[in-house]
Coordinates of C-alpha atoms in Angstrom, one line a residue:
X1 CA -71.7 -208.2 69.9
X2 CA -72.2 -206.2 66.3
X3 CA -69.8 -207.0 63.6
X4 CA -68.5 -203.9 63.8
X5 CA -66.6 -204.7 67.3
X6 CA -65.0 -207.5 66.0
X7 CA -63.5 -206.4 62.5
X8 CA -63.4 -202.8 63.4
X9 CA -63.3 -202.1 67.2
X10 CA -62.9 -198.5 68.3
X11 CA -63.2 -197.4 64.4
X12 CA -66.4 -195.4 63.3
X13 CA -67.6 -197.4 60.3
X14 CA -70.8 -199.5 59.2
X15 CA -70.4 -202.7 57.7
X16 CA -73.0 -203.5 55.4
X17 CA -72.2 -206.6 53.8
X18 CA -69.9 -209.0 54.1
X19 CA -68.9 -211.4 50.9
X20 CA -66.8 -214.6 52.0
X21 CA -65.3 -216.7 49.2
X22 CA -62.4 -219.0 48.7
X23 CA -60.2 -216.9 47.0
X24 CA -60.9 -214.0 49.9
X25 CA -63.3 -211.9 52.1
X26 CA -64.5 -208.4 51.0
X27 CA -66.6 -206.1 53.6
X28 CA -68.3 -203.4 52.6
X29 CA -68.2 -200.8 55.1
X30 CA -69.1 -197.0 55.1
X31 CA -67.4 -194.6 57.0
X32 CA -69.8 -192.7 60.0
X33 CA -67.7 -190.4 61.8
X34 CA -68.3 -187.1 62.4
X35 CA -67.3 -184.5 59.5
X36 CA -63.6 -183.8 59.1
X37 CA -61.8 -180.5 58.6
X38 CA -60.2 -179.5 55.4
X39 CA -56.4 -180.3 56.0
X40 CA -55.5 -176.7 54.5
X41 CA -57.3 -174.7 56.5
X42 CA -58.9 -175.9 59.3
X43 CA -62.1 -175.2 57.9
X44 CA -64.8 -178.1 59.5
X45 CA -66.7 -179.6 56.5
X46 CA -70.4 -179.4 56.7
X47 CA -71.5 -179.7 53.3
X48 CA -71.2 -183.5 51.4
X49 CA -69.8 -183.2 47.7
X50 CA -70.6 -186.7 46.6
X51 CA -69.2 -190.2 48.0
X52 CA -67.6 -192.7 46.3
X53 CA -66.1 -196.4 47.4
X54 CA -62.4 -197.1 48.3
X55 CA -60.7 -200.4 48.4
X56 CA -58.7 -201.0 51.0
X57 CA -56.3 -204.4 52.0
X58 CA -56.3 -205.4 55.2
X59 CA -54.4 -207.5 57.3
X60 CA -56.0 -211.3 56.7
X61 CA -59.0 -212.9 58.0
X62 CA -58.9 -216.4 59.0
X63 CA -56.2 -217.5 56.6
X64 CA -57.7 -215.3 54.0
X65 CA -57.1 -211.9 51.8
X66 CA -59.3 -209.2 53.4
X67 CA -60.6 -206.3 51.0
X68 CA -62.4 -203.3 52.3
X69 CA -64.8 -201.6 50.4
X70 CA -65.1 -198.3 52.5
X71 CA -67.8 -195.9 50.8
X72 CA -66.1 -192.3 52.0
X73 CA -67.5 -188.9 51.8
X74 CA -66.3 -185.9 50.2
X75 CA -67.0 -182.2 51.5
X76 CA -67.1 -178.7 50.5
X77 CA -64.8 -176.4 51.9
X78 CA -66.5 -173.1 52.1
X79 CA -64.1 -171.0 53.1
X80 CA -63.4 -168.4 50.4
X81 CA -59.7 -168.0 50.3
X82 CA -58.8 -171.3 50.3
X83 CA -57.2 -173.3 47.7
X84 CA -58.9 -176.2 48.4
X85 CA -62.2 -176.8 46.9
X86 CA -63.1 -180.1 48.5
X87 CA -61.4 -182.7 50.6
X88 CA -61.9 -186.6 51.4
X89 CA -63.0 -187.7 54.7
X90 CA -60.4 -189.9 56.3
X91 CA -61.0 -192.9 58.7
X92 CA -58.8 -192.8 61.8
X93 CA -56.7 -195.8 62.7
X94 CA -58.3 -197.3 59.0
X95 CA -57.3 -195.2 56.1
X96 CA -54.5 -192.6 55.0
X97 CA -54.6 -190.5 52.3
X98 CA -53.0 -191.9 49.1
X99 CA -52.7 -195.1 50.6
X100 CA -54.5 -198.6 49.6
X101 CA -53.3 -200.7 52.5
X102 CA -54.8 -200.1 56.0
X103 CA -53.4 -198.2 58.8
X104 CA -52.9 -201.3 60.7
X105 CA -51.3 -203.7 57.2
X106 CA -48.4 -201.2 57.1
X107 CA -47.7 -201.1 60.7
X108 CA -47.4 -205.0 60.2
X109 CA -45.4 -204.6 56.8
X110 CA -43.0 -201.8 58.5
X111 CA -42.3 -204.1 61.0
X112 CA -41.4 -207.1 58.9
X113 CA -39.4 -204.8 56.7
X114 CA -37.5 -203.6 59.9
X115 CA -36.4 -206.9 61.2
X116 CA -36.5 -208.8 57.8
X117 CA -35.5 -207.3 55.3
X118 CA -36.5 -206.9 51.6
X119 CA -36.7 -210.2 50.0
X120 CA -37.1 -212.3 53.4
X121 CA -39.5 -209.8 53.8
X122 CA -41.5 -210.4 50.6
X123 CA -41.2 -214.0 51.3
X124 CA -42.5 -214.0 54.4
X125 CA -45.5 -211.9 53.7
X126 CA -46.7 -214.1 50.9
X127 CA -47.1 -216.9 53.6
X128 CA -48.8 -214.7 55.6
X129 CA -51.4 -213.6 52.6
X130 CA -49.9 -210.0 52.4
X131 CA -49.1 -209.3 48.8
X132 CA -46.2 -206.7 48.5
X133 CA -42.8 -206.4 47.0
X134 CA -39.5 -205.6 48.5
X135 CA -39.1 -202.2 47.2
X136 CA -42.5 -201.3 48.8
X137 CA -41.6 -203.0 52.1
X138 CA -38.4 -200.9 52.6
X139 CA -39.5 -197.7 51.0
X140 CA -42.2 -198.0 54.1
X141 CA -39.0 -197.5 56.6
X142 CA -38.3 -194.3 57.9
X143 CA -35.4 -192.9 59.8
X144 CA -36.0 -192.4 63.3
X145 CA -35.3 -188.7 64.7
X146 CA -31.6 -188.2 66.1
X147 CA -31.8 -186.9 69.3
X148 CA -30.5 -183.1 69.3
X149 CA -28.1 -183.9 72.2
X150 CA -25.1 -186.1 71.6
X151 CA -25.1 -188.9 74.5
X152 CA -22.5 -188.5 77.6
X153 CA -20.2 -190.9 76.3
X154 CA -19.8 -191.4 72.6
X155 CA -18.1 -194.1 70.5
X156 CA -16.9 -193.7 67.2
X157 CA -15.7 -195.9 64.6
X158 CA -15.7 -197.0 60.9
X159 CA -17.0 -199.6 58.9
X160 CA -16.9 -199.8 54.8
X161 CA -19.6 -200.0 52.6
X162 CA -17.9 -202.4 50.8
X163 CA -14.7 -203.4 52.3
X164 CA -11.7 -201.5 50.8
X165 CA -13.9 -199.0 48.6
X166 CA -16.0 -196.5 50.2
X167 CA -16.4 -196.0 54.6
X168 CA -18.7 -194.7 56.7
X169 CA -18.9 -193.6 60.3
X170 CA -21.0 -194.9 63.0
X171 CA -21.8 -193.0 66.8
X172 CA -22.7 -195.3 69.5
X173 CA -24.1 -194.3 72.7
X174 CA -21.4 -196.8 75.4
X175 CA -23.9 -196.3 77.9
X176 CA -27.2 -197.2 76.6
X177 CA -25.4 -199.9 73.7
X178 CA -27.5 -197.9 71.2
X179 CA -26.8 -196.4 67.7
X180 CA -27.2 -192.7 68.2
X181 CA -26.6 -191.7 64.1
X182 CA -24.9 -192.8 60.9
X183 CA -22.3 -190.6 58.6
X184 CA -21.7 -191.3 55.2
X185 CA -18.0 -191.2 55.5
X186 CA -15.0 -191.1 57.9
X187 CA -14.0 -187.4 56.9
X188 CA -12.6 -185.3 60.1
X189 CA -15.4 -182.6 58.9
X190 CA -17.8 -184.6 59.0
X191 CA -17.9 -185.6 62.1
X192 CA -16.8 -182.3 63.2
X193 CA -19.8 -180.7 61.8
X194 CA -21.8 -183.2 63.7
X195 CA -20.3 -182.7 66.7
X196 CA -21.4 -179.1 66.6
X197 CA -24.8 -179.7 65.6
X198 CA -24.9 -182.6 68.5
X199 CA -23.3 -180.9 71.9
X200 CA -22.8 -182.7 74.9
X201 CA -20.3 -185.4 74.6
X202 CA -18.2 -185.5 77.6
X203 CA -16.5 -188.6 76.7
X204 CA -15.2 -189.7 73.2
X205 CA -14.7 -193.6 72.7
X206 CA -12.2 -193.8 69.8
X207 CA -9.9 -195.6 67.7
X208 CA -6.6 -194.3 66.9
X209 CA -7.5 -193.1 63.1
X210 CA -6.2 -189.2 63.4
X211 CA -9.3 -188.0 61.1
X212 CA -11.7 -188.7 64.6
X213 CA -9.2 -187.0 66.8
X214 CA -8.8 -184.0 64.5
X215 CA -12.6 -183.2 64.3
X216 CA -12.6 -183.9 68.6
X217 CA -10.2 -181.3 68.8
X218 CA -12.1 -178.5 66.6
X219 CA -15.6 -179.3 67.2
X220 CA -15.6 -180.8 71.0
X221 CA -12.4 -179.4 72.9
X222 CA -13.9 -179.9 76.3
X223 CA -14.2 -183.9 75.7
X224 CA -12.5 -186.8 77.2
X225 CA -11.1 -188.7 74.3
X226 CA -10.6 -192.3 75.4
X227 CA -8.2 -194.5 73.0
X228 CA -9.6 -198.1 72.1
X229 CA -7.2 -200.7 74.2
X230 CA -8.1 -203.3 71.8
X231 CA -6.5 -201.7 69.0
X232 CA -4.2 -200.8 71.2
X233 CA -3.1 -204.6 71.6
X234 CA -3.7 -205.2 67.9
X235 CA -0.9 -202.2 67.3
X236 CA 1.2 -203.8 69.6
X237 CA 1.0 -207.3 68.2
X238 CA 1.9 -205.7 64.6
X239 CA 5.4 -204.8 65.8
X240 CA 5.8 -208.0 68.0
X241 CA 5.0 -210.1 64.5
X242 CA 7.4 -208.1 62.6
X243 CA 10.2 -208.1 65.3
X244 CA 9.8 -211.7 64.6
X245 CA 9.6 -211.7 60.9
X246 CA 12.9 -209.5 61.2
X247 CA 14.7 -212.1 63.4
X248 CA 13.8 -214.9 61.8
X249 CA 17.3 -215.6 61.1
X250 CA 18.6 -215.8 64.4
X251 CA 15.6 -218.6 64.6
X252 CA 16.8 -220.4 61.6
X253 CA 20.4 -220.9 62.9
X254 CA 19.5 -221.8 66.2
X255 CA 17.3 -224.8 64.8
X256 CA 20.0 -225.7 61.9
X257 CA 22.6 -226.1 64.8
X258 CA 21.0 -227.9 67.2
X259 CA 19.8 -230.3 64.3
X260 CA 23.8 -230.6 63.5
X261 CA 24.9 -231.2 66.2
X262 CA 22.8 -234.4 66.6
X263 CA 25.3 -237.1 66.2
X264 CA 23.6 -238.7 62.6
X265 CA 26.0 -240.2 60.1
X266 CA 25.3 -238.6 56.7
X267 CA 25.6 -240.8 54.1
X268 CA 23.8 -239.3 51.2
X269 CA 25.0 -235.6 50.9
X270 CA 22.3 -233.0 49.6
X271 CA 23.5 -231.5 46.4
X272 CA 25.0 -227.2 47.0
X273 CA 22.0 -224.8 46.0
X274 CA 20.8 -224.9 42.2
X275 CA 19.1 -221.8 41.0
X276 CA 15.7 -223.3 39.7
X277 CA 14.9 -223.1 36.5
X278 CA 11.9 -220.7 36.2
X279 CA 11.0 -217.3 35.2
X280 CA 10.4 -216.1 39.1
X281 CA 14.1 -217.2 39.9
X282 CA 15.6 -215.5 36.7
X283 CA 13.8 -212.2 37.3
X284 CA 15.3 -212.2 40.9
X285 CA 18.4 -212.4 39.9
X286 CA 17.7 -209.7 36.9
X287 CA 16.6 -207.4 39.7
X288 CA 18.9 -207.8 42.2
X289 CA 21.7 -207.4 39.7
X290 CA 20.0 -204.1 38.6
X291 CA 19.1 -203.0 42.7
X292 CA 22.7 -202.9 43.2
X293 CA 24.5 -201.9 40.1
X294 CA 21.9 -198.6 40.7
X295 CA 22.7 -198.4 44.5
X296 CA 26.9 -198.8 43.5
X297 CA 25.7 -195.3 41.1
X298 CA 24.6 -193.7 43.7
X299 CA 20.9 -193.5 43.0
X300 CA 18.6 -193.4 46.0
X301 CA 15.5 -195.7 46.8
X302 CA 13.1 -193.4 45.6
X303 CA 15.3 -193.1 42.2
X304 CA 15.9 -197.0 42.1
X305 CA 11.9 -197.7 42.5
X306 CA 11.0 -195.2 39.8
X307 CA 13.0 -196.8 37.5
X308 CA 12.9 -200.1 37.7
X309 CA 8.7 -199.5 38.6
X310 CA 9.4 -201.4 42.3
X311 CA 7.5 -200.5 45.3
X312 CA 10.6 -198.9 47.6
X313 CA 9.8 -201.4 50.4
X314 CA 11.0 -204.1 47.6
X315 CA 13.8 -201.7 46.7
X316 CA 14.8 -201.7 50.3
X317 CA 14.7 -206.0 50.8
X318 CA 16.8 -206.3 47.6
X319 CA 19.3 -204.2 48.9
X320 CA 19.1 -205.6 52.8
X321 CA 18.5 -209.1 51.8
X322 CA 21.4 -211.4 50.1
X323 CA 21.1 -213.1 46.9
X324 CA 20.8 -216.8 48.3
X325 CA 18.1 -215.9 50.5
X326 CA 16.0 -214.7 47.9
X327 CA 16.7 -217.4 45.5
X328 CA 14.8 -219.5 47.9
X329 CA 11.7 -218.1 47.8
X330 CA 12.3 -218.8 44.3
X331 CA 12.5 -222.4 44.2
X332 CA 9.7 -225.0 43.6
X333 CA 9.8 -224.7 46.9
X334 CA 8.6 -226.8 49.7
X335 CA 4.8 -228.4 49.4
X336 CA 2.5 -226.7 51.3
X337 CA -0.3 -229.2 51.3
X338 CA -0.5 -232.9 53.0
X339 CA 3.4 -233.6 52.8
X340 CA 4.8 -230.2 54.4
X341 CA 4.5 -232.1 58.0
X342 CA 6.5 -235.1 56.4
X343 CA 9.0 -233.0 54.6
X344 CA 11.7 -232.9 57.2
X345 CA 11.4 -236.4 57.7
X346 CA 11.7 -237.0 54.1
X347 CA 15.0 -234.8 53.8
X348 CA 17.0 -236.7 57.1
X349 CA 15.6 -240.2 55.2
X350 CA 17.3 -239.0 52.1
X351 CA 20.7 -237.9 53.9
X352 CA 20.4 -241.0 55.4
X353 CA 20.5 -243.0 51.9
X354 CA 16.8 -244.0 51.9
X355 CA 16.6 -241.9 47.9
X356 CA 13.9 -244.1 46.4
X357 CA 10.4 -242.3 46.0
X358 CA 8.4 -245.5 46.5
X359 CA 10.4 -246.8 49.9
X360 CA 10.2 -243.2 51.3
X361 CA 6.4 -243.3 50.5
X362 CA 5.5 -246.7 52.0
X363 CA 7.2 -245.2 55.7
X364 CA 5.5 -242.1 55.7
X365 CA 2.3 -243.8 54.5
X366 CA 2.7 -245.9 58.2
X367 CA 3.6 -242.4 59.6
X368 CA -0.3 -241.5 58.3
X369 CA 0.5 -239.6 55.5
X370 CA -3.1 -239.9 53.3
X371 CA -1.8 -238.2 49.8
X372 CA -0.8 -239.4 46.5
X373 CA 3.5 -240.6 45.9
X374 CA 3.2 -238.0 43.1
X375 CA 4.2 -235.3 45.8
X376 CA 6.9 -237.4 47.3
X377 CA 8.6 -238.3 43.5
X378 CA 8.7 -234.1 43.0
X379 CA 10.3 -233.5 46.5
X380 CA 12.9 -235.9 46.0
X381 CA 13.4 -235.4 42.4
X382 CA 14.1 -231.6 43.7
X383 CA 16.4 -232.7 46.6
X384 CA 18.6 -234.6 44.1
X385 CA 19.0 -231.9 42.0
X386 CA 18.7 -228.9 44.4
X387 CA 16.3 -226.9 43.3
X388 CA 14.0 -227.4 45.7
X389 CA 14.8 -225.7 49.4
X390 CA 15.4 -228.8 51.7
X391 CA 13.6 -229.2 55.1
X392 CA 15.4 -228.2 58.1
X393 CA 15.1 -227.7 61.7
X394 CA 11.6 -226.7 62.9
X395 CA 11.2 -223.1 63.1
X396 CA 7.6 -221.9 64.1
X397 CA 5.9 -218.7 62.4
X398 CA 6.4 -215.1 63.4
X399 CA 2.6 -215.5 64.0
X400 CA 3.1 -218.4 66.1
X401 CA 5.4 -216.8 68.5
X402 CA 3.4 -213.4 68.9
X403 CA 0.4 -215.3 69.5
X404 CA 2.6 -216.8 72.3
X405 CA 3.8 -213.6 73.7
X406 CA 0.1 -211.7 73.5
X407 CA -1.7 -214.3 75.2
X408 CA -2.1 -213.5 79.1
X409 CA 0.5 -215.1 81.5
X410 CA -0.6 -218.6 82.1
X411 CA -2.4 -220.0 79.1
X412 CA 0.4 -221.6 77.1
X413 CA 0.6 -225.2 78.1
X414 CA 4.2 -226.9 78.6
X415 CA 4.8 -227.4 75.1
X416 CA 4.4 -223.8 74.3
X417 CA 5.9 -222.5 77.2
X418 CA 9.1 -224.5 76.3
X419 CA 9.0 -223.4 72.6
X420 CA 8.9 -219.7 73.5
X421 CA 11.8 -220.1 76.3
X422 CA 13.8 -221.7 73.0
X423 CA 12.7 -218.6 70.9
X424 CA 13.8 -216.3 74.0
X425 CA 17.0 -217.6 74.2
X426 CA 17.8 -217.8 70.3
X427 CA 17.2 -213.9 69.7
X428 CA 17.6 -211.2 72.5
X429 CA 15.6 -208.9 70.5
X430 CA 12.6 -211.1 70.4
X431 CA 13.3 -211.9 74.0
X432 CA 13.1 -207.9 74.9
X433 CA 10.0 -207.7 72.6
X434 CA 8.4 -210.2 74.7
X435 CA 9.1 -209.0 78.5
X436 CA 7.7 -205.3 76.7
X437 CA 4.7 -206.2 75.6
X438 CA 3.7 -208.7 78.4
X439 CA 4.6 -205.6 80.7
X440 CA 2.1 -203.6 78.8
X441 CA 0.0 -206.1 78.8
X442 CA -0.4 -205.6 82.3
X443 CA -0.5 -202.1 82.6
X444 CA -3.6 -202.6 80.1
X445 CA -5.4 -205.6 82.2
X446 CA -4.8 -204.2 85.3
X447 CA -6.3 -200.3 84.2
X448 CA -2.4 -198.5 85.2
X449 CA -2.3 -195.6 83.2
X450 CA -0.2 -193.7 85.4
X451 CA 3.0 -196.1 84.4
X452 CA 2.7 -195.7 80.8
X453 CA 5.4 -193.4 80.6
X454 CA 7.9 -195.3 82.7
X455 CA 7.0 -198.1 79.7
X456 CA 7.6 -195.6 77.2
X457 CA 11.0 -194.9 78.8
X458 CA 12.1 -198.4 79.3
X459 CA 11.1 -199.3 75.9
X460 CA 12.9 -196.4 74.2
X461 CA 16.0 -197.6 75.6
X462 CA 16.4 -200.8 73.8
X463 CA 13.7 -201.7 72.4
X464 CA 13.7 -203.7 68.7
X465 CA 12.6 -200.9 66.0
X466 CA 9.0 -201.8 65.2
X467 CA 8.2 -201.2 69.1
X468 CA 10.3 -198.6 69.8
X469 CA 8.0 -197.2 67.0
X470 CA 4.6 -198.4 68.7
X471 CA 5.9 -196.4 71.7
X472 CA 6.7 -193.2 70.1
X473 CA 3.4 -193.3 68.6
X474 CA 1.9 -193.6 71.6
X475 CA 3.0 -190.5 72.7
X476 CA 1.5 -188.3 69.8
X477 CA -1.8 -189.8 71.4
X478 CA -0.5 -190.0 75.1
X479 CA -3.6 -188.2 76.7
X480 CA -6.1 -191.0 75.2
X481 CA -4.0 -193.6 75.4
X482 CA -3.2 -192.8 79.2
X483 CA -7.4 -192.7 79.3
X484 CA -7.8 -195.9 77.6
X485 CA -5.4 -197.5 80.0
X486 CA -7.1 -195.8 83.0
X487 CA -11.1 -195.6 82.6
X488 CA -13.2 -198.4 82.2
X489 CA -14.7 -197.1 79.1
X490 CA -13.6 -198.8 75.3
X491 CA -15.0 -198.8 72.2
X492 CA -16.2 -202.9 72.5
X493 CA -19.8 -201.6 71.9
X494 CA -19.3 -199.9 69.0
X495 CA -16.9 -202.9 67.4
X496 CA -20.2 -204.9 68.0
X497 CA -22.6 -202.4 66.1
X498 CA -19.9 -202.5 63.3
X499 CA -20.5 -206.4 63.4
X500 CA -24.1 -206.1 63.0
X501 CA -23.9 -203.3 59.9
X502 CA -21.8 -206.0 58.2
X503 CA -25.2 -208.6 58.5
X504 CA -27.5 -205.8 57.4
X505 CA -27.5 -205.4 53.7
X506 CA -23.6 -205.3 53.3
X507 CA -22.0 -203.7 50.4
X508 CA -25.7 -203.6 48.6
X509 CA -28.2 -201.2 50.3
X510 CA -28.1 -197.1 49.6
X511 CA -26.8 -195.3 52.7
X512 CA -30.1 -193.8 53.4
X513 CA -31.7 -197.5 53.2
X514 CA -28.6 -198.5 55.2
X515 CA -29.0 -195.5 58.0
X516 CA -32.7 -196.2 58.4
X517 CA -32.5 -200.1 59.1
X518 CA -29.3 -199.6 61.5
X519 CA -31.1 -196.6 63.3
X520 CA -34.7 -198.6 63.6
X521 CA -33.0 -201.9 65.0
X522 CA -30.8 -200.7 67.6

């Protein structure tokens, strides 16, 4: 078998020598193919010029650089009226114009770049003997073509460029779990315009952002729009939480009088409410003196927030909330490190005429408290002199209880199940927020579109606010809701694809670097 087979099968070039050394191999090669055309015209070269040698890298040899020294020909074109005067013989599958890697290096290098990356990239080439950079591994990636018909079913979705400053859009195909293209932002034109470029999307995967609805409606009219049931849920859970964050109240009295009415003989009173002696608690009292003296004027929330420079959402809790309750957010407040589960314990010891620091630290060191006494001293220090918000009946988190009431029927142990029947019963509200969204919770498992607006009914009837408002908002999306309660298609692929653009080069690669690695890797 010649040399030639071995280094260079199916490639029409001569080696002539071959110099091995430690450092690297170099083969000297010259190129015998037949004459090329000129690559303006057409013309087929038949006269040489001169020739002249070409060094080429090639992939390694035996755990070694490999340098080509390919002695190439140049022609004469001798056709009158072209530009051209002479042209370079190029060696199929070997050599490209411009270029001093081989054909078959940068297939290898465009690969590592499209599955590594830049710097793992240029990392892994230098143990593989490949000298390159970074910037020249991904400036070898291209952009694949997009196909000039949008897929059957389409998903659609954002995802940031860097979370909170700039967004982009990606297009999924549901069926074939592919990304079809990349858009440089989440306008409604945008995606319009590609909509129109791209026809044949019969179904539209989507969120419920109104920008990807608005450009469905204008540039695909015909199309099936489909609303995500995930973020359907995550919608739903929103007003659940704040339902509960609402009614915490009703939460807090239940647990202060069923910790009162425990027969317990107090014999260390805790000292009334002391308005703590910091800046925070001042400036709440400043501005809730200021909220109401505006309100008692007759100024409006807008008016109030312009004023005093206040969001209208704090406006509106100043005005809504009493003074006491928002003195204790103002407090030192209860610790929120190792001794918050030992607090309540610490405040019934203390009623109980246990007040030494050191006494109440040795029993909650045998209940397996692991901190410091300096925590304990500072809580009771604050229980003597009221400024710091006593411990009282267990109440659990608004996120607690939606968690409760989202997960399906059946997973909560006994424990749980016990803890939400006490919630249920403390608040009506939160109860009736609870039997609504299990019941949509089923219409979404179990794919029953067709009852979402006997839900809608029920729910505007007595409903708490933030879920009456989840289910009037359905119905400025009812068609793709109804879908996304009905087919079996969602947007899950896409939310996966988002997943992955967060991995590659988040937050740091251009969008056409960023558009080329997401298109070649899915």
């Amino acid at each position: 078998m010649a040399i030639e087979d071995v280094l260079f099968p199916g490639i029409d070039v001569r080696v002539t020598a071959v110099h091995a050394a430690a450092e690297g191999v170099v083969v000297e090669a010259t190129a015998c193919g037949r004459p090329p055309d000129c690559p303006s015209c057409g013309c087929p070269g038949r006269r040489v010029h001169s020739r002249y040698r070409r060094l080429l890298t090639e992939r390694p040899l035996v755990g070694r650089p490999l340098v080509i020294g390919l002695l190439v020909r140049r022609y004469f074109c001798e056709r009158a009226g072209c530009r051209r005067r002479t042209f370079v013989e190029q060696v199929p599958h070997l050599s490209e114009r411009y270029r001093h890697h081989s054909v078959g290096l940068r297939q290898w290098m465009r690969s590592i770049a499209k599955f590594v990356g830049g710097r793992p990239g240029q990392r892994l080439c230098q143990i593989l003997q490949l000298p390159t950079g970074r910037t020249h591994l991904l400036g070898l990636l291209s952009a694949p073509p997009v196909p000039e018909r949008a897929p059957r079913v389409l998903g659609v979705d954002e995802f940031a460029f860097r979370k909170g400053w700039r967004y982009g859009t990606v297009l999924v195909d549901v069926e074939a779990a592919r990304v079809v293209d990349v858009l440089p932002d989440r306008d409604a034109a945008t995606f319009a315009a590609w909509l129109l470029e791209h026809p044949g999307a019969e179904i539209i995967c989507r969120d419920r952002a109104t920008a990807y609805s608005t450009a469905i409606r204008e540039a695909a009219p015909g199309a099936q729009e489909v609303a995500d049931r995930w973020h359907l849920l995550h919608n739903l859970s929103a007003a659940v939480e704040k339902t509960c964050v609402q009614h915490r109240v009703c939460l807090r009295k239940q647990a202060d009088a069923e910790r009162e009415s425990a027969p317990r003989k107090i014999i260390n009173p805790l000292p009334p409410p002391a308005v703590p002696p910091t800046k925070m608690a001042v400036r709440t009292v400043d501005r809730y003196s200021d909220v109401h003296r505006l309100l008692q004027e007759g100024c409006s929330i807008s008016a109030i927030a312009r004023r005093l420079h206040l969001d209208r959402k704090t406006v509106r809790r100043f005005r809504d909330t009493g003074l006491d309750t928002l003195l204790a957010s103002s407090r030192i407040g209860r610790p929120k490190g190792v001794l918050e589960p030992y607090t309540e314990y610490l405040t019934e010891r203390f009623t109980d005429g246990v007040t030494g620091p050191a006494a109440l630290y040795r029993e909650i060191r045998e209940r397996g408290y692991q901190g410091s006494d300096l925590p304990v001293r500072r809580y009771v220090a604050g229980l003597r002199t009221g400024t710091v918000e006593p411990a009282r009946g267990a109440v659990p988190s608004p996120r607690k209880i939606t968690k409760w009431i989202m997960l399906p029927r059946g997973t909560l142990d006994r424990g749980e199940e016990d803890q939400l029947l006490g919630v249920r019963l403390a608040c009506p509200d939160i109860a009736r927020a609870c039997d609504l969204a299990r019941t949509f919770h089923d219409v979404l498992q179990h794919r029953r579109g067709q009852q979402l607006l006997a839900w809608v009914r029920e729910a505007e009837r007595d409903a708490p606010p933030p879920v009456l408002a989840f289910a009037q908002g359905l119905c400025l999306d009812l068609d793709a809701v109804t879908a996304g309660l009905t087919l079996p298609w969602s947007s899950g692929i896409v939310e996966g694809h988002v997943n992955r653009i967060k991995r590659t080069m988040y937050g740091r690669a251009s969008f056409r670097l960023l558009r080329t690695r997401v298109l070649l890797r899915s």
